XYZ file of C-alpha atoms in Angstrom:
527
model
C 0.000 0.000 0.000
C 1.651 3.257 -1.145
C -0.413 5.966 0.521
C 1.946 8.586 -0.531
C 1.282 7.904 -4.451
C -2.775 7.949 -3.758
C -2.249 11.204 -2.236
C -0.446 12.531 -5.168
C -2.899 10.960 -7.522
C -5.465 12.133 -5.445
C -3.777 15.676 -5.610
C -3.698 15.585 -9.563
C -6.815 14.741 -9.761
C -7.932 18.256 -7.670
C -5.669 19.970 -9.777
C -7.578 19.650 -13.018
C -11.307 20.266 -10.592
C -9.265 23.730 -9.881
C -8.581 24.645 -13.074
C -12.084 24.292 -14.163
C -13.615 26.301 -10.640
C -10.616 28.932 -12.131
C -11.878 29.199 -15.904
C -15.983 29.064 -13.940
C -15.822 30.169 -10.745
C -18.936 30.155 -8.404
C -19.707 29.639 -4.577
C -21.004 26.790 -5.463
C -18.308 25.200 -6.778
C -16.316 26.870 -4.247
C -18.135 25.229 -1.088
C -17.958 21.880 -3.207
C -13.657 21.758 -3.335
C -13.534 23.141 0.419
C -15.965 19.716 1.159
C -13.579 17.974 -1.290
C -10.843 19.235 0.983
C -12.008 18.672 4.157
C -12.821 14.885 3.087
C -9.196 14.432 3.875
C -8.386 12.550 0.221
C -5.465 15.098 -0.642
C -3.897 15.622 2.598
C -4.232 19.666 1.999
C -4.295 22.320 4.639
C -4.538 25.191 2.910
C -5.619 26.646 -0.860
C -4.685 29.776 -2.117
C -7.199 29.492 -5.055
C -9.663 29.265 -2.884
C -9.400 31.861 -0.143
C -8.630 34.730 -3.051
C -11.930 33.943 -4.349
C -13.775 34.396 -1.326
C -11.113 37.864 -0.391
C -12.118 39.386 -4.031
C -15.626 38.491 -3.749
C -16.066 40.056 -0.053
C -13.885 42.874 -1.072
C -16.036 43.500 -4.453
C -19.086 43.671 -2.114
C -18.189 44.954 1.475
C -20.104 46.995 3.347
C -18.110 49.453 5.738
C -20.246 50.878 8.615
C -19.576 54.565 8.035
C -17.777 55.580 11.221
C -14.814 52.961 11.162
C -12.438 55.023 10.485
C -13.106 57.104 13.705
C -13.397 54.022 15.877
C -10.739 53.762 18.577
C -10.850 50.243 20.320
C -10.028 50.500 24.286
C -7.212 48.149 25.190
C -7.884 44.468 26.501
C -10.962 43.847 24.248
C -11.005 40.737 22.397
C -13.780 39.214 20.398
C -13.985 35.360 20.123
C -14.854 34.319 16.417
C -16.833 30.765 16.799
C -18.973 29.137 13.996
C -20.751 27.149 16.878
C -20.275 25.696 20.260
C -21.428 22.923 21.667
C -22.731 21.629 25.401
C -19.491 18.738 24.845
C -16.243 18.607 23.388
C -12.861 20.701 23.610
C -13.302 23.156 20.830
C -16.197 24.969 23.094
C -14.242 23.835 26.552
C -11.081 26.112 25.540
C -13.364 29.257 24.943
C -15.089 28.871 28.091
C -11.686 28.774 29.881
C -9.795 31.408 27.424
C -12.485 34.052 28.544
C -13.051 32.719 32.089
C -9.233 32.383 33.075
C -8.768 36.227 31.427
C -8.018 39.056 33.672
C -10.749 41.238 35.595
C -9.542 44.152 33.633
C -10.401 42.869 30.053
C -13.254 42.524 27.792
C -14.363 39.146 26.409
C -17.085 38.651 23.788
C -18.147 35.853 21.786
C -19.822 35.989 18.429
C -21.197 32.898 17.168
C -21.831 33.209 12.986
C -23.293 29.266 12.424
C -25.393 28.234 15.772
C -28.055 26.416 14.863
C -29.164 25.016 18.095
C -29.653 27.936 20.483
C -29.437 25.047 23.552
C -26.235 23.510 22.620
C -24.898 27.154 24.387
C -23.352 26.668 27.815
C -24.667 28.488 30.485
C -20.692 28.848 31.226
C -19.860 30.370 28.205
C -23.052 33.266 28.882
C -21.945 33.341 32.437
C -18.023 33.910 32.018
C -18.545 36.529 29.130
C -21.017 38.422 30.871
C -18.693 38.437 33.818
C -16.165 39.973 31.720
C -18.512 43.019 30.497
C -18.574 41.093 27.303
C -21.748 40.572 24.659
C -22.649 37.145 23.225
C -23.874 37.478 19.645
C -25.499 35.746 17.707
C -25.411 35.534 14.129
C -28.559 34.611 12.125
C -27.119 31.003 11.093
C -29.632 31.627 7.562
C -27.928 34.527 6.447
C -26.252 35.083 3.037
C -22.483 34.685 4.065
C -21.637 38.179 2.622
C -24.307 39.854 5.021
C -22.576 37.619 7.906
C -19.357 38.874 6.972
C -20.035 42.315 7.123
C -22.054 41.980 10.181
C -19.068 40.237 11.781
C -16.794 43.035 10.229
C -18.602 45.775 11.895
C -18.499 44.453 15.689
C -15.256 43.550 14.968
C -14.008 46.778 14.557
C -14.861 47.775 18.048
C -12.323 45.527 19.576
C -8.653 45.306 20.104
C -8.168 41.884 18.815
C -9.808 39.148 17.375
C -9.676 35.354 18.114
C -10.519 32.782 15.612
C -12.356 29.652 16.806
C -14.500 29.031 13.951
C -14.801 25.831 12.132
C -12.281 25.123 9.188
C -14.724 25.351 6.619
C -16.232 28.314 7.508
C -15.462 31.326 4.955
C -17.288 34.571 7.028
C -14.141 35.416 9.172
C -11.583 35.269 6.135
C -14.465 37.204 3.929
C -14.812 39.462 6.986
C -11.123 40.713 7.876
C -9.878 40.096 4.158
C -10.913 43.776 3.442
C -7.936 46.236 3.305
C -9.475 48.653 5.789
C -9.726 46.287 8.655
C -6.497 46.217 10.564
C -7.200 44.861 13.856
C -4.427 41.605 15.021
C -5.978 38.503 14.405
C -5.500 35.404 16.525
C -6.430 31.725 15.460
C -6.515 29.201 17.702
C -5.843 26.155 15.868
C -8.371 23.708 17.005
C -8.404 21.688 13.738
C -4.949 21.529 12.792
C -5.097 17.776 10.749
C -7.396 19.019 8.831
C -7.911 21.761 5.258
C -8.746 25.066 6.416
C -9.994 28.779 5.579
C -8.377 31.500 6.911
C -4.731 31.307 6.377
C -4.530 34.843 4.235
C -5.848 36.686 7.389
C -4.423 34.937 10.288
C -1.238 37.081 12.076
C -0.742 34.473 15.127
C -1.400 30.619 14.956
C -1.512 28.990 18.494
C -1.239 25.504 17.841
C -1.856 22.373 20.582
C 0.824 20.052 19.786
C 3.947 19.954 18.059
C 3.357 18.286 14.833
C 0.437 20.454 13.871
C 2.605 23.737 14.467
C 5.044 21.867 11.979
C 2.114 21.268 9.681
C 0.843 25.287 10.598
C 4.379 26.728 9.817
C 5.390 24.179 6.747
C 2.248 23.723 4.960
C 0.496 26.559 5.972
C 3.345 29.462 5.593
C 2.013 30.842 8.999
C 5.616 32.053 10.708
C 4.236 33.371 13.679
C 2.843 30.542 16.009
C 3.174 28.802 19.438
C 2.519 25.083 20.755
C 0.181 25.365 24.258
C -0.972 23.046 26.972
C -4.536 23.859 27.366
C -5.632 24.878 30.604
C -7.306 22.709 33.265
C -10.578 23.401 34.866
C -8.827 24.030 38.759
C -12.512 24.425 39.939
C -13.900 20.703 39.111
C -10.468 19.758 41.216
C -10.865 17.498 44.296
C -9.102 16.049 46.929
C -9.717 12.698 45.568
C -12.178 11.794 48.364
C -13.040 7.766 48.531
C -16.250 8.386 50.257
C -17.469 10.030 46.918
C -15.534 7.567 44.816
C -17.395 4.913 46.362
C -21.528 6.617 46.081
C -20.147 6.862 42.431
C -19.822 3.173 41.802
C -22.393 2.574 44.139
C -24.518 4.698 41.481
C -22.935 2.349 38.646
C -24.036 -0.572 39.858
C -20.460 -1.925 40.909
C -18.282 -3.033 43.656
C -16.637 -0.510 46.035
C -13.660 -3.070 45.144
C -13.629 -3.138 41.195
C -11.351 -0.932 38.744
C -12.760 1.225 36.326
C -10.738 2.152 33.094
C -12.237 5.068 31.070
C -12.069 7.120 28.392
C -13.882 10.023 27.099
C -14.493 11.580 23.800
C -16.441 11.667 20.516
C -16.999 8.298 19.056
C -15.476 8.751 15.696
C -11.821 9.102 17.392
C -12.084 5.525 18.512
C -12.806 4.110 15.033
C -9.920 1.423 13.997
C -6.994 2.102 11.877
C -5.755 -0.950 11.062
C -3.600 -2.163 13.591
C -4.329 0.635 15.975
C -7.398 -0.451 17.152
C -8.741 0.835 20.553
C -11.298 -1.472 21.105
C -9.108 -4.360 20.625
C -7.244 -2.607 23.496
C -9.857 -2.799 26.290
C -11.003 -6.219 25.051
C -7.358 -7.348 26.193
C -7.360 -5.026 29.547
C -10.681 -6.799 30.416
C -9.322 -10.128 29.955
C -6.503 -9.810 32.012
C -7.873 -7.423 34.950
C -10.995 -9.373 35.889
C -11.899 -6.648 38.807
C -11.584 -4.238 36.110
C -14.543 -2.259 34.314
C -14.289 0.020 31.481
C -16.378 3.271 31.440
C -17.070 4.980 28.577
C -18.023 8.425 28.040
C -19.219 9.438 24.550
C -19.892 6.113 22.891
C -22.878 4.294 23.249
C -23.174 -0.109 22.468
C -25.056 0.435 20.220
C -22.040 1.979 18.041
C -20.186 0.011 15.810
C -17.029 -2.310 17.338
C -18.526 -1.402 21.133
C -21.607 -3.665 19.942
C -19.489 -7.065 20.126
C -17.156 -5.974 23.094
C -21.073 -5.332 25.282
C -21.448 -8.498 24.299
C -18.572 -9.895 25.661
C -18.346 -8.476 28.600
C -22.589 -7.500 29.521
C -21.864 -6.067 33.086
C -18.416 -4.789 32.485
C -18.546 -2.534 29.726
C -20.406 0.956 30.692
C -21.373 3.083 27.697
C -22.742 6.244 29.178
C -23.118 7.842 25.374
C -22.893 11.259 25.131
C -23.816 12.955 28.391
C -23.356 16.490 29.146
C -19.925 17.981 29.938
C -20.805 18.243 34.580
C -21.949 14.772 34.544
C -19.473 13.587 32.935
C -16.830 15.181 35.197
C -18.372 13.872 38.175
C -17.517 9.929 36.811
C -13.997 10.819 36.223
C -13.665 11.644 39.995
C -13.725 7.505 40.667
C -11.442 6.522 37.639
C -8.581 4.204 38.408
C -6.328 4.215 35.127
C -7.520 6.898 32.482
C -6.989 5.779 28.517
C -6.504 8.711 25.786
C -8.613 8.222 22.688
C -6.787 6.729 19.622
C -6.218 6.817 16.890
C -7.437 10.523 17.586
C -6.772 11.686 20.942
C -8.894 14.330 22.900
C -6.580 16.230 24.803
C -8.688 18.413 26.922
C -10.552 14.795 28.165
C -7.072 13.814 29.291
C -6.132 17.176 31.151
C -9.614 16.932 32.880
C -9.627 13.522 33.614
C -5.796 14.192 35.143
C -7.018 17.145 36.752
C -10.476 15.677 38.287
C -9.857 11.962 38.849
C -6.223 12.539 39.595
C -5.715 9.243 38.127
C -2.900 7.434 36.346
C -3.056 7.739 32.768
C -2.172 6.313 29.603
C -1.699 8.221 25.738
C -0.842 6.350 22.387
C 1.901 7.839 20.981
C 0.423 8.622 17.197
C 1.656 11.369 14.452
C -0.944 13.055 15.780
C 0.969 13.947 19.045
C -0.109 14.229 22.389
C 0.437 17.251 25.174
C 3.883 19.378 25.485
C 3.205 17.882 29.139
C 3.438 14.334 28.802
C 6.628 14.654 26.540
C 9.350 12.394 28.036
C 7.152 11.124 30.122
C 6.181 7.018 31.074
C 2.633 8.111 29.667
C 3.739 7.793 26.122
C 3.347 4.484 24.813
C 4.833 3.480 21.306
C 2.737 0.671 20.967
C -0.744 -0.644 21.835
C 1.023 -3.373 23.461
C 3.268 -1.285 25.436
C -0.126 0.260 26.336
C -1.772 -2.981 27.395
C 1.271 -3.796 29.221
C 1.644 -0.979 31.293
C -2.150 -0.913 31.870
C -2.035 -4.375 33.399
C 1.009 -3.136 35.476
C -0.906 -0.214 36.774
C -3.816 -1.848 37.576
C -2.151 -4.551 39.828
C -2.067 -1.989 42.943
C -3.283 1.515 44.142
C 0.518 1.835 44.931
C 1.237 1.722 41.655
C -1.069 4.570 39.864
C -0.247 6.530 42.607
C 3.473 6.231 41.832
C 2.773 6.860 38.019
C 0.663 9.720 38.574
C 2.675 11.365 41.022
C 5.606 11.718 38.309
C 3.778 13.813 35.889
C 1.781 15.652 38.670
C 4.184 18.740 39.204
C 5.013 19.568 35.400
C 0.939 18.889 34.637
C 0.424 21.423 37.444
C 2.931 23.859 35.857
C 1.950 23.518 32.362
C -2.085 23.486 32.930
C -2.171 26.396 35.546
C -4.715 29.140 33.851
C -2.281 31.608 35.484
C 0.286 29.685 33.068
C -1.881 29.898 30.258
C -3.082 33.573 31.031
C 1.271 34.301 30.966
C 1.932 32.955 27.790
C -1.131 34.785 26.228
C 0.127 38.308 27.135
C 3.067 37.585 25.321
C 1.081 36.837 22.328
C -0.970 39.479 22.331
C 1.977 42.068 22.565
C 3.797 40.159 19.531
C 0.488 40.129 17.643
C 0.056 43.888 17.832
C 3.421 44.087 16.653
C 2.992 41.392 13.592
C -0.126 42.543 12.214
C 0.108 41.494 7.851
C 3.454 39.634 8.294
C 4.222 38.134 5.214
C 3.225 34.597 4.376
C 5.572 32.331 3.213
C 4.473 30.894 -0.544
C 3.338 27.936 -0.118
C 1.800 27.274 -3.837
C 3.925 24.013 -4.547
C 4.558 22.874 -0.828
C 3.857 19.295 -1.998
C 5.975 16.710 0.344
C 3.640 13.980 2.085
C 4.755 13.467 5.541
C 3.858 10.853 8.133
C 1.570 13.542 9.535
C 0.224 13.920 5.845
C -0.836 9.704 5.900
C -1.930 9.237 9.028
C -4.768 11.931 8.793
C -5.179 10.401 5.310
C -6.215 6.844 6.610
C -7.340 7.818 9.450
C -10.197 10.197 7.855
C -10.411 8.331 4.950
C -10.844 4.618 5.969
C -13.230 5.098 8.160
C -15.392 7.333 6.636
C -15.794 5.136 3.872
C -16.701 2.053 5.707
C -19.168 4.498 7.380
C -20.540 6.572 4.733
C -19.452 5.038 1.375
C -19.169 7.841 -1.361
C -21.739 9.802 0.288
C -18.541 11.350 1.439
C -17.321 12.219 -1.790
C -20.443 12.191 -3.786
C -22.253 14.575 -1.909
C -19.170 16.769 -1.871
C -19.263 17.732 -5.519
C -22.177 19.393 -6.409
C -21.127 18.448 -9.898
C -23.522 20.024 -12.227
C -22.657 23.176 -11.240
C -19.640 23.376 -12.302
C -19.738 21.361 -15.440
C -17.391 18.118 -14.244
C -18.759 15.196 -16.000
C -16.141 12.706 -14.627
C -14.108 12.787 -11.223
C -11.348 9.936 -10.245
C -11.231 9.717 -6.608
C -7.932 7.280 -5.215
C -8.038 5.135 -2.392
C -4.917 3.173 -1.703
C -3.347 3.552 -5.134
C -6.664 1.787 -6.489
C -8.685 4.452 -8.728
C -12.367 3.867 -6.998
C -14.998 5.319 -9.160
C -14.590 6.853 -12.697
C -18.536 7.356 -13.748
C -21.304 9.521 -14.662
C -22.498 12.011 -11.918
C -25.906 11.197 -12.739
C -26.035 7.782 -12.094
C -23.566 8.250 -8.812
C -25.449 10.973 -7.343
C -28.410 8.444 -7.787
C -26.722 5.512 -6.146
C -25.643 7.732 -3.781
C -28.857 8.823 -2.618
C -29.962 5.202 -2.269
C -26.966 4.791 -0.152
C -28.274 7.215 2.280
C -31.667 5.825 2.446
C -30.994 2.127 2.972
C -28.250 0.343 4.514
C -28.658 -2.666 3.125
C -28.032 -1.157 -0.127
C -25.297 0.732 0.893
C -23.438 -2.231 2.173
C -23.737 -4.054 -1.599
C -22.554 -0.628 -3.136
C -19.945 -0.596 -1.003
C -18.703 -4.226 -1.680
C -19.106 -3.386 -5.120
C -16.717 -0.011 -5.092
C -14.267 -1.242 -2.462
């Protein structure tokens, strides 16, 4: 299997689909390659093509509110960009904590440009930016993007600096800030760096999560000015680690005051198989060996695919809470013997709270990916899923033990987590990003070496998706008739997986989605 020669094929392929959105352009066609991109199938994180048509158009058609010129932001006002946020995951976590962990002297504000589901807003995020004299808006999520850009555009001008949370395929901040008369800094925090993204042509500062991705941001991005972090822990879920409330826990589980539970936490999709890294496979072995030991689950549900046959297995020792929201979830980590990152895609701010809360031992899979400027050099690290295994059955033998293992990574986790920490290293980057404002990009129009970093995302979003969604992945991507594109060859492992008529695939395709019995044939068929 040469994944480095699909990409490239894969690559050549987009090539010729950019020529023809360059000869016909349209938003259209635009939204369809960003989809294209963000499938994952060319290992791209950035298009310049792309973004100048969205800068041109915006800049063709701004609207300026008529007293910018005259507008004077006061120092220490920031406005948080977001497309949405959500009642779980990290992406809303680290805005809740950015504003909350800020200092009493400066203004927070969130604007949100996508949300669709007015209840999937924390009461956390409301409380901490009203706490900071800040304003949560909210963007009508069925306007026009141009009308969203300029909306976004004028509040923005009435801050200091802006912070970019907003999801990668999201064009209203770069249409927004793309205009020559806004000047403000502009921070992005890189929440999705595996992945394509828009932005790149407006960002000044890129603060990155782990070390790989601020290769990726610097290399294939041409961003210069960036920064790894350790996100910030959430010091007031921390406990003393009381037993009495360990034990109502399990009690509340249905489980012995006795028995060891194993969790992990995070969106299902990150524990799909990659071949050989497979997670489930992983706690099926743990299980087997630690027969006191339970595994608790947080995000995943049995009736998902892979925890099906492992609930079956083991009936009373597998607990699937699903997705449950973010305080409830924090309360089961407080009884959590050994704590096991999510791979092949971790979920770093799970870790840090599940350090942080449970106080537990813990174990991370060492993938291209990365894993927390914390944890490097550290016994956490495993290089294998059987070093994993191995030093999960080691850990679990005694309390002793996790104690032992947690105590060596307690002092630089405390360092390296501490909001005052966090709040340090972002003074410094707001003083360089005041000074950096329009840096010059590097070029990066033939950047074109595959790195591990480059296959790994590749297979990982790839391989799964397919077995998931077939070519509703692809298929639904490219709005073909709009742009004219009779024929598209898609690669998948160096084998060319579908050269035929749009018609008949968008057809197929919508079968696909409405039967999965159907889909499975199609997919035996194609794959």
């Amino acid at each position: 299997m040469d994944v480095t020669l699909t990409i490239k094929k894969n690559r050549k392929e987009f090539n010729k689909l950019k020529q023809k959105f360059i000869n016909k352009p349209s938003h259209e066609f635009a939204k369809s390659l960003v989809e294209l991109l963000m499938s994952g199938v060319y290992a791209k994180y950035y298009d310049n093509t792309i973004e100048e048509f969205y800068i041109n158009y915006s800049n063709r058609n701004k609207k300026l509110r008529s007293d910018f010129k005259l507008i004077k932001p006061n120092h220490k006002t920031y406005l948080h960009v977001a497309s949405e946020v959500y009642l779980l995951g990290g992406h809303t976590r680290m805005i809740e904590r950015w504003v909350g962990f800020s200092d009493n002297d400066e203004k927070h504000s969130v604007v949100l440009l996508n949300q669709k589901d007015i209840d999937e807003i924390p009461e956390k995020i409301k409380r901490n930016v009203a706490i900071k004299k800040g304003v949560l808006k909210i963007l009508n999520p069925s306007d026009e993007l141009l009308d969203k850009a300029n909306t976004l555009r004028d509040l923005a001008f009435e801050y200091d600096i802006i912070i970019l949370h907003h999801h990668p395929d999201d064009p209203v901040p770069l249409m927004a800030f793309s205009v020559e008369e806004f000047k403000r800094p502009i921070i992005c925090f890189n929440h999705s760096g595996h992945t394509f993204w828009l932005g790149r042509n407006i960002v000044d500062f890129c603060i990155d999560i782990e070390k790989n991705q601020n290769k990726c941001t610097i290399e294939k991005r041409g961003i210069p000015q960036t920064l790894t972090i350790d996100m910030p822990r959430d010091m007031v879920q921390e406990h003393d680690n009381d037993s009495s409330e360990r034990n109502n826990i399990k009690v509340e589980l249905g489980i012995a005051n006795n028995s060891l539970i194993v969790s992990s936490m995070a969106s299902n999709y990150k524990f799909k198989p990659l071949k050989n890294i497979n997670f489930i496979d992983t706690i099926r072995n743990i299980l087997e060996k630690n027969k006191k030991a339970f595994f608790l689950g947080i995000g995943m549900s049995d009736k998902d695919e892979g925890w099906d046959n492992l609930k079956d297995k083991f009936p009373n020792r597998l607990l699937l809470l699903g997705v449950i929201p973010h305080n409830r979830a924090l309360k089961y980590l407080k009884a959590v013997d050994l704590y096991i990152d999510s791979f092949p895609y971790n979920s770093w701010v799970s870790l840090i709270d599940a350090i942080s809360i449970g106080r537990c031992a813990c174990l991370v899979l060492k993938t291209p990916v990365g894993y927390p400027n914390f944890l490097e050099n550290t016994d956490v690290i495993c290089s294998s899923t059987e070093e994993l295994i191995s030093k999960a059955n080691f850990l679990l033998e005694s309390k002793e033990k996790r104690e032992s293992f947690f105590d060596n990574i307690q002092n630089v986790f405390i360092e390296k987590t501490d909001p005052n920490y966090f709040r340090k290293i972002l003074k410094n980057v707001y003083d360089k990003v005041k000074l950096s404002r329009n840096i010059e990009k590097k070029s990066m129009l033939e950047k074109s070496d595959i790195t591990l970093f480059d296959t790994y995302n590749y297979l990982f979003r790839n391989i799964s998706s397919y077995k998931r969604f077939g070519l509703k992945g692809i298929v639904e991507l490219v709005r073909i008739k709009s742009f004219s594109v009779k024929k598209i060859e898609i690669y998948l492992l160096n084998v060319k997986i579908f050269k035929i008529e749009i018609d008949r695939l968008l057809k197929q395709s919508k079968k696909i989605i409405s039967n999965n019995q159907k889909f499975n044939k199609f997919h035996e068929k194609y794959y």
